[in-house]
């Protein structure tokens, strides 16, 4: 069984909009209290105002270890504990592989991947000491399947987040801490604000998954945490793609190349 969200304390990064905001709302509907963090403190505060007094806001840059430590201290000071940590921040650099500069790779890796490393350093000692809790890492179907060469830094980091999450599940679950990996496909959010474009657009080669609204994804996350599920998909069609990919990688890649426009 997963954790009981009633009276649980959740910390969510990137919760000023989109999936993070929807997850905060879903957790509160189940009785949780939430520390809503976002690089834009005003957005975080706006979300807290929607939660009916069941949250607190903090501006947090996930590339700053100090900021994450301050969020941990805020949660402990205000609520006395941390039960759930959702690492949800993500940015994209989009364009042909040869046109994306090294500095863009560094920025995407720092935000998408090393932010989870920082979060682990800050929050896992708290969860391990109490012997209970849950971690949710937001990855992507682009971190499960080989179609995202048009956003390769994002794809690489999301594959890394999936691998890190699987390894964390092996390490943490025997210690009483659940791990979930959220792999959204298309979700209607404002993530376009987090995209930097380089060169001429490249057409991705991959499946056309249905687009889901953020509120439904938030409910999926809350359900997944309560049920202690590792993989949380927003498009069940991705499970079929995963099975095909796992059965024969060469054949799968050949099919994608053959079907390319």
PDB file of C-alpha atoms in Angstrom:
ATOM      1  CA  UNK A   1       0.000   0.000   0.000  1.00  0.00           C
ATOM      2  CA  UNK A   2       1.034   3.574  -0.601  1.00  0.00           C
ATOM      3  CA  UNK A   3       0.907   6.398   1.881  1.00  0.00           C
ATOM      4  CA  UNK A   4      -2.357   7.751   3.223  1.00  0.00           C
ATOM      5  CA  UNK A   5      -2.642  11.272   1.862  1.00  0.00           C
ATOM      6  CA  UNK A   6      -5.015  12.319   4.631  1.00  0.00           C
ATOM      7  CA  UNK A   7      -2.998  14.694   6.863  1.00  0.00           C
ATOM      8  CA  UNK A   8       0.153  13.969   4.825  1.00  0.00           C
ATOM      9  CA  UNK A   9       2.541  16.828   4.040  1.00  0.00           C
ATOM     10  CA  UNK A  10       3.570  17.102   0.399  1.00  0.00           C
ATOM     11  CA  UNK A  11       6.312  19.238  -1.147  1.00  0.00           C
ATOM     12  CA  UNK A  12       5.938  19.896  -4.876  1.00  0.00           C
ATOM     13  CA  UNK A  13       8.420  21.708  -7.101  1.00  0.00           C
ATOM     14  CA  UNK A  14       7.198  23.502 -10.200  1.00  0.00           C
ATOM     15  CA  UNK A  15       3.716  23.661  -8.697  1.00  0.00           C
ATOM     16  CA  UNK A  16       2.788  27.162  -9.824  1.00  0.00           C
ATOM     17  CA  UNK A  17       0.964  25.814 -12.859  1.00  0.00           C
ATOM     18  CA  UNK A  18       0.237  22.721 -14.926  1.00  0.00           C
ATOM     19  CA  UNK A  19       0.767  19.258 -13.525  1.00  0.00           C
ATOM     20  CA  UNK A  20       2.308  20.497 -10.268  1.00  0.00           C
ATOM     21  CA  UNK A  21      -0.668  22.751  -9.539  1.00  0.00           C
ATOM     22  CA  UNK A  22      -3.108  19.964 -10.419  1.00  0.00           C
ATOM     23  CA  UNK A  23      -1.252  17.496  -8.181  1.00  0.00           C
ATOM     24  CA  UNK A  24      -1.369  19.973  -5.286  1.00  0.00           C
ATOM     25  CA  UNK A  25      -5.122  20.282  -5.719  1.00  0.00           C
ATOM     26  CA  UNK A  26      -5.585  16.516  -5.940  1.00  0.00           C
ATOM     27  CA  UNK A  27      -3.507  15.924  -2.806  1.00  0.00           C
ATOM     28  CA  UNK A  28      -5.497  18.521  -0.858  1.00  0.00           C
ATOM     29  CA  UNK A  29      -8.784  16.937  -1.944  1.00  0.00           C
ATOM     30  CA  UNK A  30      -7.511  13.785  -0.252  1.00  0.00           C
ATOM     31  CA  UNK A  31      -6.698  15.644   2.947  1.00  0.00           C
ATOM     32  CA  UNK A  32      -3.039  16.554   2.465  1.00  0.00           C
ATOM     33  CA  UNK A  33      -1.283  19.812   3.246  1.00  0.00           C
ATOM     34  CA  UNK A  34       1.028  21.074   0.530  1.00  0.00           C
ATOM     35  CA  UNK A  35       4.168  23.174   0.249  1.00  0.00           C
ATOM     36  CA  UNK A  36       3.714  24.736  -3.190  1.00  0.00           C
ATOM     37  CA  UNK A  37       7.009  25.828  -4.723  1.00  0.00           C
ATOM     38  CA  UNK A  38       7.796  27.504  -8.007  1.00  0.00           C
ATOM     39  CA  UNK A  39      10.569  29.691  -9.348  1.00  0.00           C
ATOM     40  CA  UNK A  40       7.837  32.345  -9.585  1.00  0.00           C
ATOM     41  CA  UNK A  41       6.799  32.947  -5.988  1.00  0.00           C
ATOM     42  CA  UNK A  42       3.663  34.840  -7.026  1.00  0.00           C
ATOM     43  CA  UNK A  43       2.440  31.841  -8.983  1.00  0.00           C
ATOM     44  CA  UNK A  44       3.083  29.581  -6.016  1.00  0.00           C
ATOM     45  CA  UNK A  45       1.120  31.917  -3.778  1.00  0.00           C
ATOM     46  CA  UNK A  46      -1.753  32.025  -6.264  1.00  0.00           C
ATOM     47  CA  UNK A  47      -2.013  28.241  -6.136  1.00  0.00           C
ATOM     48  CA  UNK A  48      -1.982  28.242  -2.341  1.00  0.00           C
ATOM     49  CA  UNK A  49      -4.867  30.710  -2.384  1.00  0.00           C
ATOM     50  CA  UNK A  50      -6.863  28.088  -4.274  1.00  0.00           C
ATOM     51  CA  UNK A  51      -6.208  25.378  -1.694  1.00  0.00           C
ATOM     52  CA  UNK A  52      -8.428  26.644   1.086  1.00  0.00           C
ATOM     53  CA  UNK A  53      -5.726  27.228   3.677  1.00  0.00           C
ATOM     54  CA  UNK A  54      -4.153  23.784   3.273  1.00  0.00           C
ATOM     55  CA  UNK A  55      -0.845  24.965   1.905  1.00  0.00           C
ATOM     56  CA  UNK A  56       2.077  27.338   2.068  1.00  0.00           C
ATOM     57  CA  UNK A  57       4.000  28.891  -0.833  1.00  0.00           C
ATOM     58  CA  UNK A  58       7.714  29.311  -1.435  1.00  0.00           C
ATOM     59  CA  UNK A  59       9.791  30.644  -4.286  1.00  0.00           C
ATOM     60  CA  UNK A  60      12.294  27.940  -5.183  1.00  0.00           C
ATOM     61  CA  UNK A  61      14.922  27.667  -7.890  1.00  0.00           C
ATOM     62  CA  UNK A  62      15.623  23.935  -8.155  1.00  0.00           C
ATOM     63  CA  UNK A  63      19.160  24.638  -9.365  1.00  0.00           C
ATOM     64  CA  UNK A  64      19.875  26.009  -5.875  1.00  0.00           C
ATOM     65  CA  UNK A  65      20.601  23.587  -3.055  1.00  0.00           C
ATOM     66  CA  UNK A  66      20.048  26.451  -0.607  1.00  0.00           C
ATOM     67  CA  UNK A  67      16.543  27.061  -1.971  1.00  0.00           C
ATOM     68  CA  UNK A  68      15.581  23.407  -1.589  1.00  0.00           C
ATOM     69  CA  UNK A  69      16.977  23.328   1.948  1.00  0.00           C
ATOM     70  CA  UNK A  70      14.893  26.409   2.769  1.00  0.00           C
ATOM     71  CA  UNK A  71      11.782  24.631   1.435  1.00  0.00           C
ATOM     72  CA  UNK A  72      12.524  21.602   3.610  1.00  0.00           C
ATOM     73  CA  UNK A  73      12.959  23.816   6.654  1.00  0.00           C
ATOM     74  CA  UNK A  74       9.721  25.655   5.861  1.00  0.00           C
ATOM     75  CA  UNK A  75       7.822  22.371   5.647  1.00  0.00           C
ATOM     76  CA  UNK A  76       9.247  21.117   8.929  1.00  0.00           C
ATOM     77  CA  UNK A  77       8.691  24.422  10.710  1.00  0.00           C
ATOM     78  CA  UNK A  78       5.121  24.841   9.465  1.00  0.00           C
ATOM     79  CA  UNK A  79       3.878  21.250   9.462  1.00  0.00           C
ATOM     80  CA  UNK A  80       6.428  19.247  11.470  1.00  0.00           C
ATOM     81  CA  UNK A  81       7.100  16.625   8.823  1.00  0.00           C
ATOM     82  CA  UNK A  82       7.457  15.791   5.130  1.00  0.00           C
ATOM     83  CA  UNK A  83       5.672  12.723   3.747  1.00  0.00           C
ATOM     84  CA  UNK A  84       5.710  13.228  -0.007  1.00  0.00           C
ATOM     85  CA  UNK A  85       8.164  14.924  -2.344  1.00  0.00           C
ATOM     86  CA  UNK A  86       7.212  15.502  -5.980  1.00  0.00           C
ATOM     87  CA  UNK A  87      10.055  16.596  -8.262  1.00  0.00           C
ATOM     88  CA  UNK A  88       8.168  18.152 -11.126  1.00  0.00           C
ATOM     89  CA  UNK A  89      10.257  20.872 -12.806  1.00  0.00           C
ATOM     90  CA  UNK A  90      11.170  20.510 -16.459  1.00  0.00           C
ATOM     91  CA  UNK A  91      12.417  22.670 -19.337  1.00  0.00           C
ATOM     92  CA  UNK A  92      13.078  21.929 -22.994  1.00  0.00           C
ATOM     93  CA  UNK A  93      15.596  22.888 -25.651  1.00  0.00           C
ATOM     94  CA  UNK A  94      14.053  22.082 -29.035  1.00  0.00           C
ATOM     95  CA  UNK A  95      15.642  21.885 -32.466  1.00  0.00           C
ATOM     96  CA  UNK A  96      17.925  19.795 -34.659  1.00  0.00           C
ATOM     97  CA  UNK A  97      20.536  17.952 -32.602  1.00  0.00           C
ATOM     98  CA  UNK A  98      23.420  19.780 -34.270  1.00  0.00           C
ATOM     99  CA  UNK A  99      21.903  23.205 -33.582  1.00  0.00           C
ATOM    100  CA  UNK A 100      21.379  22.902 -29.812  1.00  0.00           C
ATOM    101  CA  UNK A 101      24.397  24.520 -28.092  1.00  0.00           C
ATOM    102  CA  UNK A 102      26.344  22.976 -25.240  1.00  0.00           C
ATOM    103  CA  UNK A 103      25.117  25.672 -22.855  1.00  0.00           C
ATOM    104  CA  UNK A 104      21.517  24.595 -23.515  1.00  0.00           C
ATOM    105  CA  UNK A 105      22.444  21.016 -22.661  1.00  0.00           C
ATOM    106  CA  UNK A 106      24.004  22.205 -19.412  1.00  0.00           C
ATOM    107  CA  UNK A 107      20.906  24.192 -18.479  1.00  0.00           C
ATOM    108  CA  UNK A 108      18.464  21.356 -19.208  1.00  0.00           C
ATOM    109  CA  UNK A 109      20.576  18.826 -17.301  1.00  0.00           C
ATOM    110  CA  UNK A 110      20.886  21.202 -14.340  1.00  0.00           C
ATOM    111  CA  UNK A 111      17.129  21.807 -14.146  1.00  0.00           C
ATOM    112  CA  UNK A 112      15.653  18.459 -15.193  1.00  0.00           C
ATOM    113  CA  UNK A 113      18.133  15.979 -13.742  1.00  0.00           C
ATOM    114  CA  UNK A 114      20.393  17.581 -11.151  1.00  0.00           C
ATOM    115  CA  UNK A 115      17.357  19.138  -9.467  1.00  0.00           C
ATOM    116  CA  UNK A 116      16.273  15.606  -8.562  1.00  0.00           C
ATOM    117  CA  UNK A 117      19.767  14.882  -7.243  1.00  0.00           C
ATOM    118  CA  UNK A 118      19.586  17.991  -5.070  1.00  0.00           C
ATOM    119  CA  UNK A 119      16.125  17.035  -3.864  1.00  0.00           C
ATOM    120  CA  UNK A 120      17.369  13.574  -2.917  1.00  0.00           C
ATOM    121  CA  UNK A 121      20.197  15.095  -0.884  1.00  0.00           C
ATOM    122  CA  UNK A 122      17.807  17.437   0.937  1.00  0.00           C
ATOM    123  CA  UNK A 123      14.701  15.323   1.496  1.00  0.00           C
ATOM    124  CA  UNK A 124      15.735  11.656   1.545  1.00  0.00           C
ATOM    125  CA  UNK A 125      17.466  11.928   4.944  1.00  0.00           C
ATOM    126  CA  UNK A 126      14.153  13.184   6.385  1.00  0.00           C
ATOM    127  CA  UNK A 127      12.149  10.348   4.825  1.00  0.00           C
ATOM    128  CA  UNK A 128      14.734   7.715   5.757  1.00  0.00           C
ATOM    129  CA  UNK A 129      14.859   8.887   9.365  1.00  0.00           C
ATOM    130  CA  UNK A 130      11.098   8.546   9.755  1.00  0.00           C
ATOM    131  CA  UNK A 131      11.055   5.272   7.764  1.00  0.00           C
ATOM    132  CA  UNK A 132       8.074   6.305   5.662  1.00  0.00           C
ATOM    133  CA  UNK A 133       7.128   8.571   2.793  1.00  0.00           C
ATOM    134  CA  UNK A 134       6.906   8.736  -0.969  1.00  0.00           C
ATOM    135  CA  UNK A 135       8.852  10.292  -3.847  1.00  0.00           C
ATOM    136  CA  UNK A 136       7.319  11.162  -7.221  1.00  0.00           C
ATOM    137  CA  UNK A 137       9.638  12.051 -10.090  1.00  0.00           C
ATOM    138  CA  UNK A 138       8.098  13.556 -13.209  1.00  0.00           C
ATOM    139  CA  UNK A 139       9.719  12.132 -16.324  1.00  0.00           C
ATOM    140  CA  UNK A 140       7.968  11.709 -19.688  1.00  0.00           C
ATOM    141  CA  UNK A 141       7.007   9.120 -22.274  1.00  0.00           C
ATOM    142  CA  UNK A 142       9.991  10.698 -24.073  1.00  0.00           C
ATOM    143  CA  UNK A 143      12.037   9.135 -21.265  1.00  0.00           C
ATOM    144  CA  UNK A 144      10.621   5.686 -22.006  1.00  0.00           C
ATOM    145  CA  UNK A 145      10.576   5.586 -25.803  1.00  0.00           C
ATOM    146  CA  UNK A 146      13.089   6.704 -28.462  1.00  0.00           C
ATOM    147  CA  UNK A 147      11.102   9.353 -30.314  1.00  0.00           C
ATOM    148  CA  UNK A 148      12.284  12.684 -28.857  1.00  0.00           C
ATOM    149  CA  UNK A 149      15.330  13.548 -30.957  1.00  0.00           C
ATOM    150  CA  UNK A 150      13.771  16.951 -31.678  1.00  0.00           C
ATOM    151  CA  UNK A 151      14.222  17.774 -27.957  1.00  0.00           C
ATOM    152  CA  UNK A 152      17.248  15.623 -27.252  1.00  0.00           C
ATOM    153  CA  UNK A 153      18.507  17.268 -24.014  1.00  0.00           C
ATOM    154  CA  UNK A 154      15.017  16.865 -22.521  1.00  0.00           C
ATOM    155  CA  UNK A 155      14.789  13.282 -23.790  1.00  0.00           C
ATOM    156  CA  UNK A 156      18.188  12.388 -22.341  1.00  0.00           C
ATOM    157  CA  UNK A 157      17.370  13.851 -18.930  1.00  0.00           C
ATOM    158  CA  UNK A 158      13.970  12.170 -18.794  1.00  0.00           C
ATOM    159  CA  UNK A 159      15.530   8.788 -19.628  1.00  0.00           C
ATOM    160  CA  UNK A 160      17.945   9.471 -16.765  1.00  0.00           C
ATOM    161  CA  UNK A 161      15.085  10.346 -14.407  1.00  0.00           C
ATOM    162  CA  UNK A 162      13.328   7.079 -15.275  1.00  0.00           C
ATOM    163  CA  UNK A 163      16.513   5.101 -14.607  1.00  0.00           C
ATOM    164  CA  UNK A 164      17.193   6.974 -11.372  1.00  0.00           C
ATOM    165  CA  UNK A 165      13.626   6.389 -10.222  1.00  0.00           C
ATOM    166  CA  UNK A 166      13.795   2.657 -10.885  1.00  0.00           C
ATOM    167  CA  UNK A 167      17.024   2.394  -8.911  1.00  0.00           C
ATOM    168  CA  UNK A 168      15.565   4.500  -6.093  1.00  0.00           C
ATOM    169  CA  UNK A 169      12.566   2.179  -5.925  1.00  0.00           C
ATOM    170  CA  UNK A 170      14.905  -0.765  -5.335  1.00  0.00           C
ATOM    171  CA  UNK A 171      16.744   1.171  -2.630  1.00  0.00           C
ATOM    172  CA  UNK A 172      13.893   2.978  -0.893  1.00  0.00           C
ATOM    173  CA  UNK A 173      10.914   0.642  -0.976  1.00  0.00           C
ATOM    174  CA  UNK A 174      12.532  -1.883   1.401  1.00  0.00           C
ATOM    175  CA  UNK A 175      13.047   1.091   3.751  1.00  0.00           C
ATOM    176  CA  UNK A 176       9.367   2.013   3.761  1.00  0.00           C
ATOM    177  CA  UNK A 177       9.520   4.785   1.157  1.00  0.00           C
ATOM    178  CA  UNK A 178       7.502   4.507  -2.029  1.00  0.00           C
ATOM    179  CA  UNK A 179       8.724   5.735  -5.409  1.00  0.00           C
ATOM    180  CA  UNK A 180       6.595   6.663  -8.405  1.00  0.00           C
ATOM    181  CA  UNK A 181       7.683   7.833 -11.838  1.00  0.00           C
ATOM    182  CA  UNK A 182       5.145   9.950 -13.708  1.00  0.00           C
ATOM    183  CA  UNK A 183       5.579   9.674 -17.475  1.00  0.00           C
ATOM    184  CA  UNK A 184       3.117  12.048 -19.122  1.00  0.00           C
ATOM    185  CA  UNK A 185       2.442  12.070 -22.837  1.00  0.00           C
ATOM    186  CA  UNK A 186       0.571  15.086 -24.154  1.00  0.00           C
ATOM    187  CA  UNK A 187      -0.776  17.270 -21.334  1.00  0.00           C
ATOM    188  CA  UNK A 188      -2.457  20.637 -21.789  1.00  0.00           C
ATOM    189  CA  UNK A 189      -0.184  22.924 -19.738  1.00  0.00           C
ATOM    190  CA  UNK A 190       1.820  26.112 -20.228  1.00  0.00           C
ATOM    191  CA  UNK A 191       5.087  24.181 -20.703  1.00  0.00           C
ATOM    192  CA  UNK A 192       5.638  26.136 -23.919  1.00  0.00           C
ATOM    193  CA  UNK A 193       6.872  28.915 -21.614  1.00  0.00           C
ATOM    194  CA  UNK A 194       9.769  26.623 -20.680  1.00  0.00           C
ATOM    195  CA  UNK A 195      10.866  25.857 -24.271  1.00  0.00           C
ATOM    196  CA  UNK A 196      13.845  27.431 -26.020  1.00  0.00           C
ATOM    197  CA  UNK A 197      13.966  26.871 -29.788  1.00  0.00           C
ATOM    198  CA  UNK A 198      17.113  26.484 -31.869  1.00  0.00           C
ATOM    199  CA  UNK A 199      17.419  26.230 -35.650  1.00  0.00           C
ATOM    200  CA  UNK A 200      14.693  24.888 -37.898  1.00  0.00           C
ATOM    201  CA  UNK A 201      12.021  22.725 -36.235  1.00  0.00           C
ATOM    202  CA  UNK A 202      12.612  18.981 -36.507  1.00  0.00           C
ATOM    203  CA  UNK A 203       9.682  16.626 -36.972  1.00  0.00           C
ATOM    204  CA  UNK A 204       9.615  13.966 -34.220  1.00  0.00           C
ATOM    205  CA  UNK A 205       9.235  10.318 -35.124  1.00  0.00           C
ATOM    206  CA  UNK A 206       6.959   8.657 -32.660  1.00  0.00           C
ATOM    207  CA  UNK A 207       3.445   7.773 -31.589  1.00  0.00           C
ATOM    208  CA  UNK A 208       0.660  10.327 -31.454  1.00  0.00           C
ATOM    209  CA  UNK A 209      -0.595   9.954 -27.891  1.00  0.00           C
ATOM    210  CA  UNK A 210      -3.840  11.615 -26.779  1.00  0.00           C
ATOM    211  CA  UNK A 211      -3.626  14.901 -24.877  1.00  0.00           C
ATOM    212  CA  UNK A 212      -4.946  14.918 -21.300  1.00  0.00           C
ATOM    213  CA  UNK A 213      -5.906  17.876 -19.133  1.00  0.00           C
ATOM    214  CA  UNK A 214      -3.657  18.665 -16.178  1.00  0.00           C
ATOM    215  CA  UNK A 215      -6.434  18.134 -13.614  1.00  0.00           C
ATOM    216  CA  UNK A 216      -6.871  14.513 -14.709  1.00  0.00           C
ATOM    217  CA  UNK A 217      -3.120  13.967 -14.478  1.00  0.00           C
ATOM    218  CA  UNK A 218      -3.137  15.321 -10.923  1.00  0.00           C
ATOM    219  CA  UNK A 219      -5.757  12.737 -10.005  1.00  0.00           C
ATOM    220  CA  UNK A 220      -3.672   9.987 -11.610  1.00  0.00           C
ATOM    221  CA  UNK A 221      -0.684  11.037  -9.513  1.00  0.00           C
ATOM    222  CA  UNK A 222      -2.705  11.037  -6.290  1.00  0.00           C
ATOM    223  CA  UNK A 223      -4.113   7.604  -7.122  1.00  0.00           C
ATOM    224  CA  UNK A 224      -0.671   6.279  -8.016  1.00  0.00           C
ATOM    225  CA  UNK A 225       0.821   7.474  -4.728  1.00  0.00           C
ATOM    226  CA  UNK A 226      -2.057   5.994  -2.714  1.00  0.00           C
ATOM    227  CA  UNK A 227      -1.636   2.665  -4.523  1.00  0.00           C
ATOM    228  CA  UNK A 228       2.189   2.731  -4.385  1.00  0.00           C
ATOM    229  CA  UNK A 229       2.423   2.321  -8.160  1.00  0.00           C
ATOM    230  CA  UNK A 230       5.805   2.899  -9.752  1.00  0.00           C
ATOM    231  CA  UNK A 231       4.905   3.806 -13.328  1.00  0.00           C
ATOM    232  CA  UNK A 232       2.145   6.370 -13.821  1.00  0.00           C
ATOM    233  CA  UNK A 233       1.158   6.847 -17.464  1.00  0.00           C
ATOM    234  CA  UNK A 234      -1.247   9.424 -18.842  1.00  0.00           C
ATOM    235  CA  UNK A 235      -1.717   7.494 -22.087  1.00  0.00           C
ATOM    236  CA  UNK A 236      -2.247   3.759 -21.774  1.00  0.00           C
ATOM    237  CA  UNK A 237      -1.261   3.472 -25.438  1.00  0.00           C
ATOM    238  CA  UNK A 238       2.288   4.067 -24.200  1.00  0.00           C
ATOM    239  CA  UNK A 239       2.184   0.681 -22.456  1.00  0.00           C
ATOM    240  CA  UNK A 240       1.636  -1.011 -25.833  1.00  0.00           C
ATOM    241  CA  UNK A 241       4.558   0.932 -27.299  1.00  0.00           C
ATOM    242  CA  UNK A 242       6.727  -0.119 -24.364  1.00  0.00           C
ATOM    243  CA  UNK A 243       5.905  -3.771 -24.924  1.00  0.00           C
ATOM    244  CA  UNK A 244       6.734  -3.496 -28.629  1.00  0.00           C
ATOM    245  CA  UNK A 245       9.960  -1.652 -27.856  1.00  0.00           C
ATOM    246  CA  UNK A 246      10.981  -4.194 -25.233  1.00  0.00           C
ATOM    247  CA  UNK A 247      10.260  -7.175 -27.437  1.00  0.00           C
ATOM    248  CA  UNK A 248      12.661  -6.105 -30.215  1.00  0.00           C
ATOM    249  CA  UNK A 249      14.411  -2.749 -30.091  1.00  0.00           C
ATOM    250  CA  UNK A 250      15.901  -3.039 -33.581  1.00  0.00           C
ATOM    251  CA  UNK A 251      12.550  -3.886 -35.106  1.00  0.00           C
ATOM    252  CA  UNK A 252      10.886  -1.049 -33.204  1.00  0.00           C
ATOM    253  CA  UNK A 253      13.441   1.522 -34.367  1.00  0.00           C
ATOM    254  CA  UNK A 254      13.186   0.243 -37.933  1.00  0.00           C
ATOM    255  CA  UNK A 255       9.422   0.691 -37.846  1.00  0.00           C
ATOM    256  CA  UNK A 256       9.745   4.293 -36.603  1.00  0.00           C
ATOM    257  CA  UNK A 257      12.265   5.110 -39.318  1.00  0.00           C
ATOM    258  CA  UNK A 258      10.126   3.484 -42.024  1.00  0.00           C
ATOM    259  CA  UNK A 259       7.032   5.387 -40.885  1.00  0.00           C
ATOM    260  CA  UNK A 260       8.806   8.757 -40.769  1.00  0.00           C
ATOM    261  CA  UNK A 261       7.372  11.491 -42.994  1.00  0.00           C
TER     262      UNK A 261
END
